Short mmCIF file of C-alpha atoms in Angstrom, two decimals:
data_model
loop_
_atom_site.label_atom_id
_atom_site.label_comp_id
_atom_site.label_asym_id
_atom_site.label_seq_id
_atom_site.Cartn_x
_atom_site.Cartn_y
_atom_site.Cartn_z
CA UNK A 77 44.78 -20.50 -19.28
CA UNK A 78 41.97 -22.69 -17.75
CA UNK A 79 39.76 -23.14 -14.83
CA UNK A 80 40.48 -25.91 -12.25
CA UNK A 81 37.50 -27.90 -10.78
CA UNK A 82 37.48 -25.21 -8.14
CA UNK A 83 37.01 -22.19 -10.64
CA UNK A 84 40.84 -21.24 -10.56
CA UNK A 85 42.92 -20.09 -13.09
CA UNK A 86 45.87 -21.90 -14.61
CA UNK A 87 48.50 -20.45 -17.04
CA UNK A 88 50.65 -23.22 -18.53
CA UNK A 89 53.65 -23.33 -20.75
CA UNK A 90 55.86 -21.19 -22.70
CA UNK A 91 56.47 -20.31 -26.43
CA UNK A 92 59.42 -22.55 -27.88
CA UNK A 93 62.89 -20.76 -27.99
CA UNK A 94 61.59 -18.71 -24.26
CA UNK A 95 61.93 -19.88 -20.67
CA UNK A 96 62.44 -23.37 -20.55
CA UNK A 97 60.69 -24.69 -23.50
CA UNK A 98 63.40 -26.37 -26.07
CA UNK A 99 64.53 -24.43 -28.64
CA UNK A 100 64.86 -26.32 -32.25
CA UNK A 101 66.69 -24.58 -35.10
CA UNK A 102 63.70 -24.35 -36.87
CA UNK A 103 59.78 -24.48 -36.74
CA UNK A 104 59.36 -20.86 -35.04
CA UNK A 105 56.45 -19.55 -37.30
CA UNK A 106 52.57 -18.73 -35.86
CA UNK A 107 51.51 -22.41 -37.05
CA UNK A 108 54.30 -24.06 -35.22
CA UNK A 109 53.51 -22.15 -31.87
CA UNK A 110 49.53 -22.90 -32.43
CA UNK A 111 50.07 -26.23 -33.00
CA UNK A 112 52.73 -26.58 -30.11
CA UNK A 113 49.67 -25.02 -27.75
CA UNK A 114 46.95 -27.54 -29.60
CA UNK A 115 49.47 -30.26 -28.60
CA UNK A 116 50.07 -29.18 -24.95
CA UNK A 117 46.32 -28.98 -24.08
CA UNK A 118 45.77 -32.50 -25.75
CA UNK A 119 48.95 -33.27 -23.88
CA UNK A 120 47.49 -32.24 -20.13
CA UNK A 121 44.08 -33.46 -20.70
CA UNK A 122 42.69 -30.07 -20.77
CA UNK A 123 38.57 -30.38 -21.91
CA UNK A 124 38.04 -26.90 -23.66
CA UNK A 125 39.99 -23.98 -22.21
CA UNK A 126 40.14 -20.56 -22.14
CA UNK A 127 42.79 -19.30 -23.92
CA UNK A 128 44.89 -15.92 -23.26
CA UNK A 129 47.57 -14.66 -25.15
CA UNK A 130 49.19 -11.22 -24.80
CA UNK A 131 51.55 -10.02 -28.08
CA UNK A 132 52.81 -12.84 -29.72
CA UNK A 133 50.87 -15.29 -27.85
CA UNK A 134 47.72 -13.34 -28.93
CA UNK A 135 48.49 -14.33 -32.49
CA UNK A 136 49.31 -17.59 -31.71
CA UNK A 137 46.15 -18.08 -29.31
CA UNK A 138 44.17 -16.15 -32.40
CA UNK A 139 45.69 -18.74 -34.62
CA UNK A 140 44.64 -21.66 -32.21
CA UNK A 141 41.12 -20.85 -32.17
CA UNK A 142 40.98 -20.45 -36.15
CA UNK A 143 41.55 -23.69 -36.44
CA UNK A 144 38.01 -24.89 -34.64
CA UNK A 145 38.09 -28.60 -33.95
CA UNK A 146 35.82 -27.34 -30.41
CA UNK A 147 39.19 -27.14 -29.09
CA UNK A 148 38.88 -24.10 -26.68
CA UNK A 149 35.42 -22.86 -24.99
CA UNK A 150 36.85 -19.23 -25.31
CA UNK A 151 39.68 -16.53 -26.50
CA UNK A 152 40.92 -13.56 -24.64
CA UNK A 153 43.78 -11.54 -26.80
CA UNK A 154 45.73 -9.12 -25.05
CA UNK A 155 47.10 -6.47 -28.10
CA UNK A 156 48.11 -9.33 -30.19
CA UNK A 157 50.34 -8.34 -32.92
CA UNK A 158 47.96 -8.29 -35.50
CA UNK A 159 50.51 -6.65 -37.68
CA UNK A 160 49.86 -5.72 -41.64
CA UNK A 161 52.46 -6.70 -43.99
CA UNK A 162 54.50 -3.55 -43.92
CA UNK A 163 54.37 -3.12 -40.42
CA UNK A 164 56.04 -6.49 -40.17
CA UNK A 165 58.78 -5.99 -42.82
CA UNK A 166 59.48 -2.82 -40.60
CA UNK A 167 59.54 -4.69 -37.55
CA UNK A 168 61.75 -7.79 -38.68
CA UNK A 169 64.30 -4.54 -40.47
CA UNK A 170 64.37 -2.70 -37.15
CA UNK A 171 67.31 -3.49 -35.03
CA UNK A 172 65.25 -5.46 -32.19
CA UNK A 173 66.77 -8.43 -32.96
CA UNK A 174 69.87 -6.85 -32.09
CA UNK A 175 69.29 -5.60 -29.00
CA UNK A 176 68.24 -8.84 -27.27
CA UNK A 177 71.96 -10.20 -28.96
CA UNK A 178 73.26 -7.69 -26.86
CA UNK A 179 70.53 -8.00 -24.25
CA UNK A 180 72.16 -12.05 -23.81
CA UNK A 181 75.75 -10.52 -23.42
CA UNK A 182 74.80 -8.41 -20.54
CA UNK A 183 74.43 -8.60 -16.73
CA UNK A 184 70.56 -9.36 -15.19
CA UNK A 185 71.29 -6.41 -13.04
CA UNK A 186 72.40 -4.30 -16.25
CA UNK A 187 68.78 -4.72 -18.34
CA UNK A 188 67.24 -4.45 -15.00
CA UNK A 189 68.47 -0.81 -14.52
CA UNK A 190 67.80 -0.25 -17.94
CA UNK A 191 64.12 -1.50 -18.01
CA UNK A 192 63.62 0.45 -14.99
CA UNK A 193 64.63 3.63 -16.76
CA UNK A 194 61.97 2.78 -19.72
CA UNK A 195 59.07 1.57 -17.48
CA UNK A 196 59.06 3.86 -14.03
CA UNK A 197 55.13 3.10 -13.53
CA UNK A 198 55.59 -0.95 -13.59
CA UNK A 199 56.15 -3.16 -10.09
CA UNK A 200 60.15 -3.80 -9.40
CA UNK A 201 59.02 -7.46 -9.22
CA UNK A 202 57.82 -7.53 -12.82
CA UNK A 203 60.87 -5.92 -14.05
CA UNK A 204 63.25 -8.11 -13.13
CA UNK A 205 61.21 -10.69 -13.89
CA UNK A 206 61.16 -9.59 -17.52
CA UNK A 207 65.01 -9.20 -16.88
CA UNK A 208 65.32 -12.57 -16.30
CA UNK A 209 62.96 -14.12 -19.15
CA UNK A 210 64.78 -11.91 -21.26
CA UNK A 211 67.99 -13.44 -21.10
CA UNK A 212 66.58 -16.74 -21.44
CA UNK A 213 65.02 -16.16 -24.72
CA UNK A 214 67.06 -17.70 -27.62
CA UNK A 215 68.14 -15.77 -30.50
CA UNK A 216 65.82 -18.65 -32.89
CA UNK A 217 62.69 -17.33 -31.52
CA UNK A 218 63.53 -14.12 -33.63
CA UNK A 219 62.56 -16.09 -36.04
CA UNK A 220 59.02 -15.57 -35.54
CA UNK A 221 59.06 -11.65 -37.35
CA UNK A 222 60.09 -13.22 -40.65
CA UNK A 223 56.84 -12.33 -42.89
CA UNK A 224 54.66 -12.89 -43.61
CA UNK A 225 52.28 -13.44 -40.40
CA UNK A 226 49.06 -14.73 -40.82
CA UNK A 227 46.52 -12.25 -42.22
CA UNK A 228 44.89 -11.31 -39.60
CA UNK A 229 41.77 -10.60 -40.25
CA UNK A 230 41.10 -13.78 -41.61
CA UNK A 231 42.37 -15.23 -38.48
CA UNK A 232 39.36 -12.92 -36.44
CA UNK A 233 36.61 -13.75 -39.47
CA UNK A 234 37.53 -18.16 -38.83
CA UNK A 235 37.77 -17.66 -35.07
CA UNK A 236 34.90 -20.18 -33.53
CA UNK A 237 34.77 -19.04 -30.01
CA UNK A 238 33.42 -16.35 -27.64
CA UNK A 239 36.42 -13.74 -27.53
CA UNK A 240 37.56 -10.81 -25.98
CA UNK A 241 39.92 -8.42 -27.46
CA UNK A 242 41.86 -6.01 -24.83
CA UNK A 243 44.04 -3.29 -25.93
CA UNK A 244 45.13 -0.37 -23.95
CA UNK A 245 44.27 3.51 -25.40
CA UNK A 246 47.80 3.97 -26.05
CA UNK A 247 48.93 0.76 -27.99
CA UNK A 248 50.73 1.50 -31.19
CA UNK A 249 49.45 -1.96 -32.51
CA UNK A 250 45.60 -2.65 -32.33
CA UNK A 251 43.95 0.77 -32.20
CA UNK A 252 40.38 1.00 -31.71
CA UNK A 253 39.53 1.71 -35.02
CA UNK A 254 40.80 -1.94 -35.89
CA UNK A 255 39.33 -3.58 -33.33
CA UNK A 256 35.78 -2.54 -34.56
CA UNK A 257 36.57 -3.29 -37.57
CA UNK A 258 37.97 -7.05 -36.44
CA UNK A 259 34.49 -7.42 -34.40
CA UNK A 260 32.38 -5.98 -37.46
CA UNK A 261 34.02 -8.93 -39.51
CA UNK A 262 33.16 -11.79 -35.95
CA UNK A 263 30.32 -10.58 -34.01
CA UNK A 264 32.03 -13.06 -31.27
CA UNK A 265 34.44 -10.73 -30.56
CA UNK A 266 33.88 -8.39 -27.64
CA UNK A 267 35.89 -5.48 -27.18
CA UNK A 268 37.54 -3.61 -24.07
CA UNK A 269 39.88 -0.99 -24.02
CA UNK A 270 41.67 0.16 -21.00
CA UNK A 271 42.91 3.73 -20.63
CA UNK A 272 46.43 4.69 -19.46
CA UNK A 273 48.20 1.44 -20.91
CA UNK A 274 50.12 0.57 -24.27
CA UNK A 275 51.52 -2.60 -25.73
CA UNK A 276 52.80 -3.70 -22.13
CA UNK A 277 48.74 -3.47 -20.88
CA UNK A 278 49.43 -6.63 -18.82
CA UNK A 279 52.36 -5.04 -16.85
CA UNK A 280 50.70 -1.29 -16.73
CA UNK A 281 47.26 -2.24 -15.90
CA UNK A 282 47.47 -5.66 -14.26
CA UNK A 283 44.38 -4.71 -12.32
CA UNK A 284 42.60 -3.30 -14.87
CA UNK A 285 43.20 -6.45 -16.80
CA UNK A 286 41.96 -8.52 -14.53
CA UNK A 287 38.48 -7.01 -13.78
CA UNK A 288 37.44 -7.32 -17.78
CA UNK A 289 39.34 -10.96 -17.72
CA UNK A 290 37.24 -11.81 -15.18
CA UNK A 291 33.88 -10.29 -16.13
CA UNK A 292 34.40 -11.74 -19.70
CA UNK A 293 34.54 -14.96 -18.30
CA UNK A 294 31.91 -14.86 -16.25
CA UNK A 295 29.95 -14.78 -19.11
CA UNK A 296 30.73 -17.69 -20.34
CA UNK A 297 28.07 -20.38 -20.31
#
């Protein structure tokens, strides 16, 4: 994400294996997806973004700005999955992966009901947009919860950027406990937690997101 000439924001692109990026049989591993982002700002002429990444494109966006190279003027990480080693091995033995094999066998209007049963509170636009994305995620971007990820914290300790770290009171992955632990180890890193929101902060507290997005980078010089 990036500000136009006019002071808008841009989101581009998609995670290999989602949407309509390609999907190889291979190469679906935190480096691949950072260098795949490197590559598409080089690619649009982009001259130091902000980058945001919510989940899995936290880690990858986390991963990005490790590598320095004054590639990015700043960071914002939604709850990335900044996941330790067993917490992965638990995730990759969990049956996620088959869900979303059933998820792709199933009618839009099927995972729509269903995600509407799970998540009352969020918009019926954003549903079945989710519904939709979902079934066009491949099976080989599954690939990505083989351990091990990068460790994060030395991920946070290399990051070269101003960055803000946003997690919501409820998320079962970055507690707040972690995350002043991740800024004790980068005094770069700012955090902001937002109350009545989980992993899914972008979907539960759009608003809310969007006020500490905004002030964050309104502090940037």
């Amino acid at each position: 994400m990036h500000r136009t000439p006019r002071g808008h924001l841009r989101a581009a692109g998609g995670a290999r294996g989602h949407g309509g990026s390609s999907a190889p049989h291979h190469g679906y591993r935190y480096d691949d997806h950072a260098s795949d982002v490197v590559g598409l700002i080089r690619g649009l002429g982009l001259s130091r973004p902000v980058l945001l990444g919510h989940s899995m494109g936290g880690m990858t966006a986390a991963v990005v700005a490790s590598r320095g190279a004054g590639v990015l003027r700043g960071l914002i990480l939604v709850d990335p999955t900044f996941l330790s080693p067993e917490r992965q091995r638990e995730v990759r033995d969990s049956d996620v992966a088959d869900q979303h094999r059933q998820a792709l066998g199933s009618q839009t209007s099927d995972l729509v009901a269903q995600a509407r049963a799970r998540h009352p509170h969020r918009s019926p636009e954003i549903v079945e947009l989710q519904a939709e994305a979902r079934r066009k995620t491949r099976m080989s971007a599954f690939d990505v919860l083989t351990p091990p990820n990068p460790a994060y914290r030395d991920v946070v300790s290399a990051m070269d950027v101003p960055s803000l770290l946003v997690m919501g009171d409820k998320s079962p992955v970055v507690t707040l406990e972690m995350a002043t632990e991740l800024r004790s180890l980068n005094p770069r890193v700012r955090i902001e937690q937002v109350q009545d929101a989980g992993h899914g902060l972008p979907f539960e507290q759009p608003e809310r997101l969007g006020e500490v997005v905004l002030s964050f980078l309104r502090g940037l010089s």
